[in-house]
């Protein structure tokens, strides 16, 4: 025996080293090591980014064990896996979230302090990956967080855009777009995996040829091949050992093509080819809720979808799972129709490259895919012109025609002699120029179709997908969206979390329904006082921020009334502006009028090509210029446009909100998720009966929600009987005065033309019915002002909103997906086993 009689002392020796240890001393040493050996800097010449990078690598080292163990466990067990396919992942900064989920925020904070650094400042330094537009992309990110936290084997698949959503600047009140060079300082969170690169074919034509057995087969002869290189980012669960993967594809040129051109002496041609290939993952399309129909966009879609499917077949081969079991090994969730070419692409892979029969391949395909719809807006439903589609994806078009033929036969069987139904349901729109209807393709190729809030799912079934609901009622289901409380509470609102911790512990972080326990404290005046105190401190931070970035003085005692979301006419930021102008008019008419002081905060980007949305931004800034300076206003109203709204910025803003503006035209906002983030942070909602507002109202109670506007049925009915916006203008003097102010040029240096398009829209057709909802909105806002003056009432409402938001955790959404149709179980990751093996 080599060891003394007891080996206990040896167990005391930790395998803790500078890459794993969590003691303050080890963290400091690891940080210094990374600064020196990775950044190549000593402290005196290190930039803030160097310090950020050194810390990021320190944290990354500490999550790699979890990441590798997770991958190893999934491989060994050949675990059933969710593949979440999305053209967008709006992840937000990674460092803070990883510190929270690893449970090492406090240690690292202390270690940095001892090194004379400020963790907050280092967190600020991170350039966020803005690889999404808004709700849809952020939902994908929240879902990855919940999947990892619930220990569900999953992979996110998307595109590694070199340029994400543009940065927004405001010049003379107008939005200006700036390229988002998020990768320029390096990205410490991704690992390239070139050994798992794949090739994607594009263009060319197909041919029927006999194979070696004399059987005829289709061959696709592409005229272009692009290489996809995967870049992996770890997705940590909250205080679990699970670290899943987000795999994003970067497009590069295939070497063989370069060599070919190079051999023939066409050097510049070869370089050009390289540029064309790399363009595919160059930039995120900056539109939300409108499809563009651009060739490059279709190339992006087939590119990432084809890379991902091939990656999945590689994974199966590595685990010795036969391809026949594809639908058992993977469920593919389609985040809207953007990845829906995956349906014909999987068919093509199985038939053309793996020699399956049509029926075999189709059997697998329709058991694999599930489709989430995010919109009812007709302009957001993707359709590809047949000519464009056929040019880029000739083989996929053939497959879609075949799917369509068989599908229409099915429709004929179920609904004989209904020619109009066939025309309506065909995957090919033949009413004019011919198009492929991607939403219909997704419906036919998926076993599940879900909307993102109860009302939205109901409207899908009644309206946009009614025929498909009649055809396949069993496929339809609702999955109300959710948000992750880790990022949108624990990380972003430490003050609220501290207060919650003192009263109800922190079970709620993993089980948000636990927040209900707060209801027991709502009658405690001391608690309400602390609640107000907390909100006040958060507001003060934002006041300071606004002062330092815009020079505007904001009254910390005014109500923080916030609308933060993409600019779109259906979201009706201009209805909010009409309220501001109305209050302003009241002050001008009677400068001594009693008015609840308010600060109106706006944040959000407009699609660069969306003229009306950009004009609304200009209007907000123009109204702000007048209102903020008018001495009659006496600081009772302030209008602030917070430029360049992002996930990082949102995290600062949600906690400070008191009133959350959710005022879309009923029936237009599929769900909304900002509405949830605000309410979870103690803001009260003023909103229409739209999207998830309906369910928020149901949860928090009507007495804790300011409801306004028409219902969806009323919107439909009013449209049907003939809507006349002009009538509302004529009959409501306050509305008339507000519109006239804009039309007169009062906010545009006397120029009546600047906002004329907006005014004409509102008085002419007013597609989104602002005129119809104006009076109800204004009256409800007056109630809001009243309620705010009753400080105890308001505080109670705020507390009860937080207490009753349990339903809106993305953990609940993901559990519903798992149980309802993913049919997938958690897999526990063991760390000890590994540590002992290495020890
Ligand atoms: O998805 C949003 C919905 O508007 C919102 O109500 C919902 O809460 C959220 C999550 O379910 N949709 C959205 O963000 N859509 C897009 O960003 C988007 C982006 C691109 C395109 C279409 C829609 N496109 O066709 O290119």
mmCIF file of N, CA, C and O in Angstrom, residues 9 40 88 94 105 143 244 258 352 430 433 451 458 619 626-627:
data_model
loop_
_atom_site.group_PDB
_atom_site.id
_atom_site.type_symbol
_atom_site.label_atom_id
_atom_site.label_comp_id
_atom_site.label_asym_id
_atom_site.label_seq_id
_atom_site.Cartn_x
_atom_site.Cartn_y
_atom_site.Cartn_z
ATOM 1 N N UNK A 9 -6.821 12.711 3.286
ATOM 2 C CA UNK A 9 -6.076 13.939 2.990
ATOM 3 C C UNK A 9 -5.928 14.167 1.483
ATOM 4 O O UNK A 9 -5.974 15.303 1.000
ATOM 5 N N UNK A 40 -2.472 38.932 -24.651
ATOM 6 C CA UNK A 40 -1.107 39.406 -24.863
ATOM 7 C C UNK A 40 -0.893 40.817 -24.339
ATOM 8 O O UNK A 40 -0.289 41.658 -25.005
ATOM 9 N N UNK A 88 -33.225 33.630 -36.952
ATOM 10 C CA UNK A 88 -32.809 34.671 -36.013
ATOM 11 C C UNK A 88 -32.649 34.105 -34.603
ATOM 12 O O UNK A 88 -33.493 33.333 -34.139
ATOM 13 N N UNK A 94 -23.601 37.834 -23.455
ATOM 14 C CA UNK A 94 -23.464 36.482 -22.899
ATOM 15 C C UNK A 94 -22.812 36.437 -21.519
ATOM 16 O O UNK A 94 -23.109 35.549 -20.720
ATOM 17 N N UNK A 105 -21.774 34.752 -10.113
ATOM 18 C CA UNK A 105 -21.782 36.212 -10.268
ATOM 19 C C UNK A 105 -21.071 36.902 -9.095
ATOM 20 O O UNK A 105 -20.211 37.756 -9.296
ATOM 21 N N UNK A 143 -36.116 30.580 -25.472
ATOM 22 C CA UNK A 143 -36.403 29.149 -25.503
ATOM 23 C C UNK A 143 -35.126 28.318 -25.317
ATOM 24 O O UNK A 143 -35.150 27.281 -24.649
ATOM 25 N N UNK A 244 -26.162 23.220 -23.527
ATOM 26 C CA UNK A 244 -26.524 22.854 -24.896
ATOM 27 C C UNK A 244 -25.759 23.718 -25.893
ATOM 28 O O UNK A 244 -24.934 24.542 -25.499
ATOM 29 N N UNK A 258 -12.508 27.690 -56.412
ATOM 30 C CA UNK A 258 -11.411 28.645 -56.563
ATOM 31 C C UNK A 258 -10.323 28.068 -57.456
ATOM 32 O O UNK A 258 -9.840 28.705 -58.368
ATOM 33 N N UNK A 352 -32.992 11.375 -52.788
ATOM 34 C CA UNK A 352 -31.918 11.443 -53.795
ATOM 35 C C UNK A 352 -30.576 10.984 -53.242
ATOM 36 O O UNK A 352 -29.778 10.379 -53.960
ATOM 37 N N UNK A 430 -51.793 30.553 -57.852
ATOM 38 C CA UNK A 430 -51.837 30.730 -59.305
ATOM 39 C C UNK A 430 -52.742 31.887 -59.709
ATOM 40 O O UNK A 430 -53.227 31.949 -60.833
ATOM 41 N N UNK A 433 -48.959 36.111 -61.002
ATOM 42 C CA UNK A 433 -47.631 35.502 -61.049
ATOM 43 C C UNK A 433 -47.661 34.336 -60.061
ATOM 44 O O UNK A 433 -48.285 34.430 -59.005
ATOM 45 N N UNK A 451 -49.895 28.493 -32.838
ATOM 46 C CA UNK A 451 -49.839 29.940 -32.698
ATOM 47 C C UNK A 451 -49.170 30.273 -31.384
ATOM 48 O O UNK A 451 -48.866 29.373 -30.588
ATOM 49 N N UNK A 458 -56.511 31.081 -32.121
ATOM 50 C CA UNK A 458 -57.923 31.082 -32.495
ATOM 51 C C UNK A 458 -58.122 31.768 -33.852
ATOM 52 O O UNK A 458 -58.837 31.250 -34.720
ATOM 53 N N UNK A 619 -41.708 62.044 -36.038
ATOM 54 C CA UNK A 619 -42.788 62.762 -35.349
ATOM 55 C C UNK A 619 -42.549 62.779 -33.830
ATOM 56 O O UNK A 619 -42.698 63.816 -33.178
ATOM 57 N N UNK A 626 -40.624 70.213 -29.171
ATOM 58 C CA UNK A 626 -41.528 71.302 -28.782
ATOM 59 C C UNK A 626 -41.928 71.164 -27.310
ATOM 60 O O UNK A 626 -41.779 72.089 -26.517
ATOM 61 N N UNK A 627 -42.422 69.987 -26.957
ATOM 62 C CA UNK A 627 -42.974 69.771 -25.616
ATOM 63 C C UNK A 627 -41.902 69.953 -24.536
ATOM 64 O O UNK A 627 -42.127 70.598 -23.513
#
